[in-house]
């Protein structure tokens, strides 16, 4: 009897040990979303490197009241901070990983995680330092432009019916439209004008060589800063349709198609808020 009781107790004890040592499966770790950030939220990822003209403002996301303040050269920027220019204001921001952007023309831009820049209005030029391959997205409410070691220009006018402009200053820029599986690829000197209410997709237009040279000399965001763009030398040695310096330029530079429509885009009236600005509607 005692032996039977001891065997029963031992069996129960072994069963208990087995239950305690059983590994309970843990839920799968959440998959990082496109807006997830690997960097701590309190870690600065960029700086205001130039303020060419004022006013320029920053709204620090980490501030308790998120109050807009005047931007200062050398100011640290964090994920979710917003940078805004007004009237003639123009500024340049450089990231620790080699991404940079300039904005102007009543622009509003928010820094998002994982190299995503949300342009809400105004004009911007974005680049990645030569030699680096940092995937970067310029997000708008109408389309998203992806760059890798290239230089892109995006403009959102006050009247969006004028069209949102995507332009490649250098290299390949991929534009993705909402609910459209097909991507639009822009090479150096090519652009699209995206009209949100249009029933037809935008058509890629390539500048001719004369137009390219002229716009390269007069672009405010490209030329009006005290320091040249890090990709300036590359831009100066490319021609429309040439993806990189390693690629031979097109044998024949095509004439401008729809030149009158393009001239209308280049010379279109300034936004009412830009009336006092000397920053023309260019790249």
Coordinates of C-alpha atoms in Angstrom, one line a residue:
X1 CA 0.0 0.0 0.0
X2 CA 2.7 2.4 1.0
X3 CA 4.7 1.4 -2.1
X4 CA 1.7 2.1 -4.3
X5 CA 1.1 5.5 -2.7
X6 CA 4.8 6.4 -3.2
X7 CA 4.6 5.5 -6.9
X8 CA 1.5 7.6 -7.4
X9 CA 3.0 10.6 -5.7
X10 CA 6.2 10.3 -7.8
X11 CA 4.2 10.1 -11.0
X12 CA 2.2 13.3 -10.0
X13 CA 5.5 15.1 -9.2
X14 CA 7.0 14.1 -12.6
X15 CA 3.9 15.2 -14.4
X16 CA 4.1 18.6 -12.6
X17 CA 7.7 19.1 -13.6
X18 CA 6.9 18.3 -17.2
X19 CA 4.1 20.9 -17.2
X20 CA 6.3 23.5 -15.7
X21 CA 9.1 22.9 -18.2
X22 CA 6.8 23.1 -21.2
X23 CA 7.7 26.0 -23.5
X24 CA 4.7 28.3 -24.1
X25 CA 4.9 29.7 -27.6
X26 CA 5.2 33.5 -27.7
X27 CA 3.3 35.6 -30.3
X28 CA 5.2 36.5 -33.4
X29 CA 7.1 39.8 -33.1
X30 CA 5.3 42.5 -35.0
X31 CA 6.6 43.1 -38.5
X32 CA 8.1 46.5 -38.9
X33 CA 5.8 48.8 -40.9
X34 CA 7.1 51.2 -43.5
X35 CA 6.8 53.9 -40.9
X36 CA 8.5 52.0 -38.1
X37 CA 11.8 53.5 -36.9
X38 CA 14.9 51.6 -35.7
X39 CA 16.3 54.7 -34.1
X40 CA 15.3 55.8 -30.6
X41 CA 12.7 58.6 -30.7
X42 CA 15.0 60.8 -28.6
X43 CA 17.9 60.5 -31.0
X44 CA 18.6 63.4 -33.4
X45 CA 18.9 62.2 -37.0
X46 CA 19.4 65.4 -38.9
X47 CA 20.5 69.1 -38.5
X48 CA 19.5 72.4 -40.0
X49 CA 22.7 73.0 -42.0
X50 CA 21.8 76.2 -43.9
X51 CA 19.2 79.0 -43.7
X52 CA 19.5 80.9 -46.9
X53 CA 16.5 83.2 -46.3
X54 CA 14.1 83.7 -43.4
X55 CA 11.6 83.0 -42.1
X56 CA 12.1 79.3 -41.4
X57 CA 10.4 77.4 -38.6
X58 CA 10.6 74.1 -36.8
X59 CA 7.9 72.4 -34.8
X60 CA 9.6 69.9 -32.5
X61 CA 7.4 66.9 -32.1
X62 CA 9.0 66.1 -28.7
X63 CA 8.2 69.5 -27.3
X64 CA 5.4 69.2 -24.7
X65 CA 3.3 71.8 -26.5
X66 CA 4.7 71.2 -30.0
X67 CA 5.1 74.9 -30.4
X68 CA 6.6 76.3 -33.6
X69 CA 9.9 78.0 -33.1
X70 CA 12.4 79.8 -35.3
X71 CA 14.9 77.5 -36.9
X72 CA 18.6 78.0 -36.2
X73 CA 21.6 76.7 -38.1
X74 CA 22.9 73.6 -36.3
X75 CA 19.5 72.8 -34.7
X76 CA 19.0 69.1 -34.2
X77 CA 16.0 67.5 -35.8
X78 CA 14.2 64.3 -34.8
X79 CA 11.6 61.9 -36.3
X80 CA 8.2 63.6 -36.6
X81 CA 9.6 67.2 -36.5
X82 CA 8.1 69.6 -39.0
X83 CA 10.1 72.2 -41.0
X84 CA 8.3 75.1 -42.6
X85 CA 9.3 78.0 -44.8
X86 CA 7.4 81.1 -45.5
X87 CA 7.6 83.8 -48.3
X88 CA 11.3 84.0 -49.3
X89 CA 12.4 81.5 -46.7
X90 CA 14.7 78.7 -47.8
X91 CA 16.6 76.2 -45.8
X92 CA 18.7 73.1 -46.1
X93 CA 18.6 70.0 -43.8
X94 CA 21.2 67.2 -43.8
X95 CA 20.7 63.8 -42.2
X96 CA 23.4 61.7 -40.5
X97 CA 23.0 59.0 -43.1
X98 CA 23.7 61.2 -46.2
X99 CA 20.2 62.3 -47.1
X100 CA 19.6 66.0 -47.6
X101 CA 16.9 68.3 -48.7
X102 CA 16.2 72.0 -49.4
X103 CA 12.7 73.5 -49.2
X104 CA 11.2 76.9 -50.1
X105 CA 8.1 78.6 -51.4
X106 CA 5.8 78.3 -48.4
X107 CA 6.8 74.7 -47.9
X108 CA 5.8 72.3 -45.1
X109 CA 7.7 69.1 -44.6
X110 CA 7.6 66.5 -41.8
X111 CA 10.4 64.1 -41.1
X112 CA 9.1 60.6 -40.9
X113 CA 10.8 57.3 -39.9
X114 CA 12.9 55.2 -42.2
X115 CA 14.0 57.9 -44.5
X116 CA 10.6 59.1 -45.4
X117 CA 9.9 62.8 -46.1
X118 CA 6.3 64.0 -46.1
X119 CA 6.0 67.1 -48.2
X120 CA 2.7 68.8 -47.6
X121 CA 3.2 71.9 -49.7
X122 CA 5.8 74.0 -51.4
X123 CA 8.9 73.0 -53.3
X124 CA 11.7 70.7 -52.3
X125 CA 14.9 69.2 -53.8
X126 CA 16.1 66.0 -52.2
X127 CA 19.4 64.1 -52.7
X128 CA 21.6 61.4 -51.3
X129 CA 25.4 62.1 -51.1
X130 CA 27.4 60.7 -54.0
X131 CA 28.7 57.2 -53.3
X132 CA 25.8 56.3 -50.9
X133 CA 22.8 54.2 -51.7
X134 CA 20.2 55.2 -49.1
X135 CA 16.6 54.3 -50.1
X136 CA 14.6 57.5 -49.6
X137 CA 10.9 58.3 -50.1
X138 CA 9.3 61.7 -50.8
X139 CA 5.7 61.2 -49.8
X140 CA 2.8 63.4 -50.8
X141 CA -0.9 62.9 -50.6
X142 CA -1.0 62.4 -54.3
X143 CA 2.0 60.2 -55.1
X144 CA 5.3 59.0 -53.7
X145 CA 8.8 59.4 -55.3
X146 CA 11.6 57.0 -54.4
X147 CA 15.2 57.8 -54.9
X148 CA 18.5 55.9 -54.4
X149 CA 21.6 57.9 -54.6
X150 CA 19.9 60.4 -56.9
X151 CA 18.5 64.0 -56.8
X152 CA 14.8 64.7 -57.2
X153 CA 12.5 67.8 -57.2
X154 CA 8.9 67.9 -56.1
X155 CA 6.5 70.8 -56.1
X156 CA 3.0 71.0 -54.6
X157 CA 1.4 74.3 -55.6
X158 CA -1.3 76.0 -53.5
X159 CA -3.8 75.2 -56.2
X160 CA -3.2 71.5 -56.8
X161 CA -5.3 71.7 -60.0
X162 CA -2.2 73.2 -61.5
X163 CA -0.5 69.8 -61.0
X164 CA 2.0 68.3 -58.6
X165 CA 5.4 68.2 -60.3
X166 CA 8.0 65.4 -60.0
X167 CA 11.3 66.0 -61.7
X168 CA 14.6 64.1 -61.8
X169 CA 17.7 66.4 -61.5
X170 CA 20.0 63.4 -61.6
X171 CA 19.6 59.7 -61.9
X172 CA 16.5 57.5 -61.6
X173 CA 13.4 58.6 -59.7
X174 CA 10.5 56.2 -59.4
X175 CA 7.1 57.7 -58.9
X176 CA 4.3 55.5 -57.4
X177 CA 0.7 56.6 -57.9
X178 CA -2.1 55.5 -55.4
X179 CA -3.9 52.3 -56.4
X180 CA -1.7 52.0 -59.5
X181 CA 0.5 48.9 -59.8
X182 CA 2.7 50.4 -62.6
X183 CA 5.5 52.7 -61.5
X184 CA 6.6 55.8 -63.5
X185 CA 10.4 56.0 -64.0
X186 CA 12.0 59.3 -64.5
X187 CA 15.6 59.8 -65.7
X188 CA 17.7 62.9 -65.6
X189 CA 15.8 65.9 -67.0
X190 CA 12.4 64.1 -67.1
X191 CA 9.3 65.2 -65.3
X192 CA 5.6 64.5 -64.9
X193 CA 2.8 66.9 -63.9
X194 CA 0.3 65.0 -61.9
X195 CA -3.2 66.5 -61.8
X196 CA -5.3 64.9 -59.1
X197 CA -8.6 65.4 -60.9
X198 CA -7.4 64.3 -64.3
X199 CA -8.8 61.0 -65.8
X200 CA -5.7 60.4 -67.8
X201 CA -2.3 59.3 -66.3
X202 CA 0.6 61.8 -66.5
X203 CA 3.0 61.6 -69.4
X204 CA 6.7 61.6 -68.9
X205 CA 8.3 64.7 -70.7
X206 CA 12.0 65.0 -71.3
X207 CA 13.6 68.5 -71.6
X208 CA 15.7 69.2 -74.6
X209 CA 19.3 70.3 -74.0
X210 CA 18.8 74.0 -74.3
X211 CA 15.9 74.0 -71.8
X212 CA 18.0 71.8 -69.5
X213 CA 20.9 74.2 -69.5
X214 CA 18.7 77.2 -68.9
X215 CA 16.8 75.7 -66.0
X216 CA 20.1 74.4 -64.5
X217 CA 21.4 77.9 -64.3
X218 CA 18.3 79.6 -62.9
X219 CA 16.9 77.1 -60.4
X220 CA 16.5 78.9 -57.1
X221 CA 16.8 75.8 -54.9
X222 CA 19.8 74.6 -56.9
X223 CA 21.8 77.8 -57.3
X224 CA 20.7 80.4 -54.7
X225 CA 22.4 78.8 -51.7
X226 CA 25.8 79.8 -50.4
X227 CA 27.0 76.2 -50.7
X228 CA 26.6 74.0 -53.8
X229 CA 24.5 70.9 -53.7
X230 CA 26.6 67.8 -52.9
X231 CA 25.4 66.4 -56.2
X232 CA 26.0 69.6 -58.2
X233 CA 29.0 68.4 -60.1
X234 CA 27.2 65.3 -61.2
X235 CA 24.1 67.4 -62.4
X236 CA 26.4 69.8 -64.3
X237 CA 27.8 66.9 -66.3
X238 CA 24.6 65.1 -67.2
X239 CA 22.2 65.6 -70.0
X240 CA 18.5 64.7 -70.2
X241 CA 17.9 61.0 -70.5
X242 CA 21.3 60.1 -69.0
X243 CA 20.8 58.0 -65.8
X244 CA 24.3 58.4 -64.5
X245 CA 27.9 59.5 -65.4
X246 CA 28.7 55.8 -66.0
X247 CA 26.0 55.7 -68.8
X248 CA 26.6 57.2 -72.2
X249 CA 24.3 60.1 -73.0
X250 CA 21.5 59.6 -75.5
X251 CA 22.9 59.9 -79.1
X252 CA 20.3 62.5 -80.1
X253 CA 18.7 64.9 -77.7
X254 CA 15.0 65.1 -78.6
X255 CA 13.2 68.3 -79.1
X256 CA 10.8 69.5 -76.4
X257 CA 7.4 68.0 -76.8
X258 CA 4.4 70.0 -75.9
X259 CA 6.7 73.0 -75.4
X260 CA 3.9 75.5 -75.0
X261 CA 2.3 73.4 -72.2
X262 CA 5.7 73.1 -70.5
X263 CA 6.3 76.9 -70.8
X264 CA 2.9 77.4 -69.2
X265 CA 3.9 75.2 -66.3
X266 CA 7.2 77.0 -65.9
X267 CA 5.7 80.5 -66.2
X268 CA 2.5 79.8 -64.3
X269 CA 1.4 82.5 -61.8
X270 CA 2.8 82.3 -58.3
X271 CA 0.7 81.3 -55.4
X272 CA -1.0 84.2 -53.7
X273 CA 1.2 83.5 -50.6
X274 CA 4.3 83.6 -52.8
X275 CA 3.5 87.0 -54.4
X276 CA 6.4 88.7 -52.5
X277 CA 8.8 85.9 -53.1
X278 CA 11.7 86.0 -55.6
X279 CA 11.7 82.2 -55.6
X280 CA 10.4 81.3 -59.1
X281 CA 8.4 78.2 -59.8
X282 CA 11.4 76.1 -60.9
X283 CA 13.4 73.2 -59.6

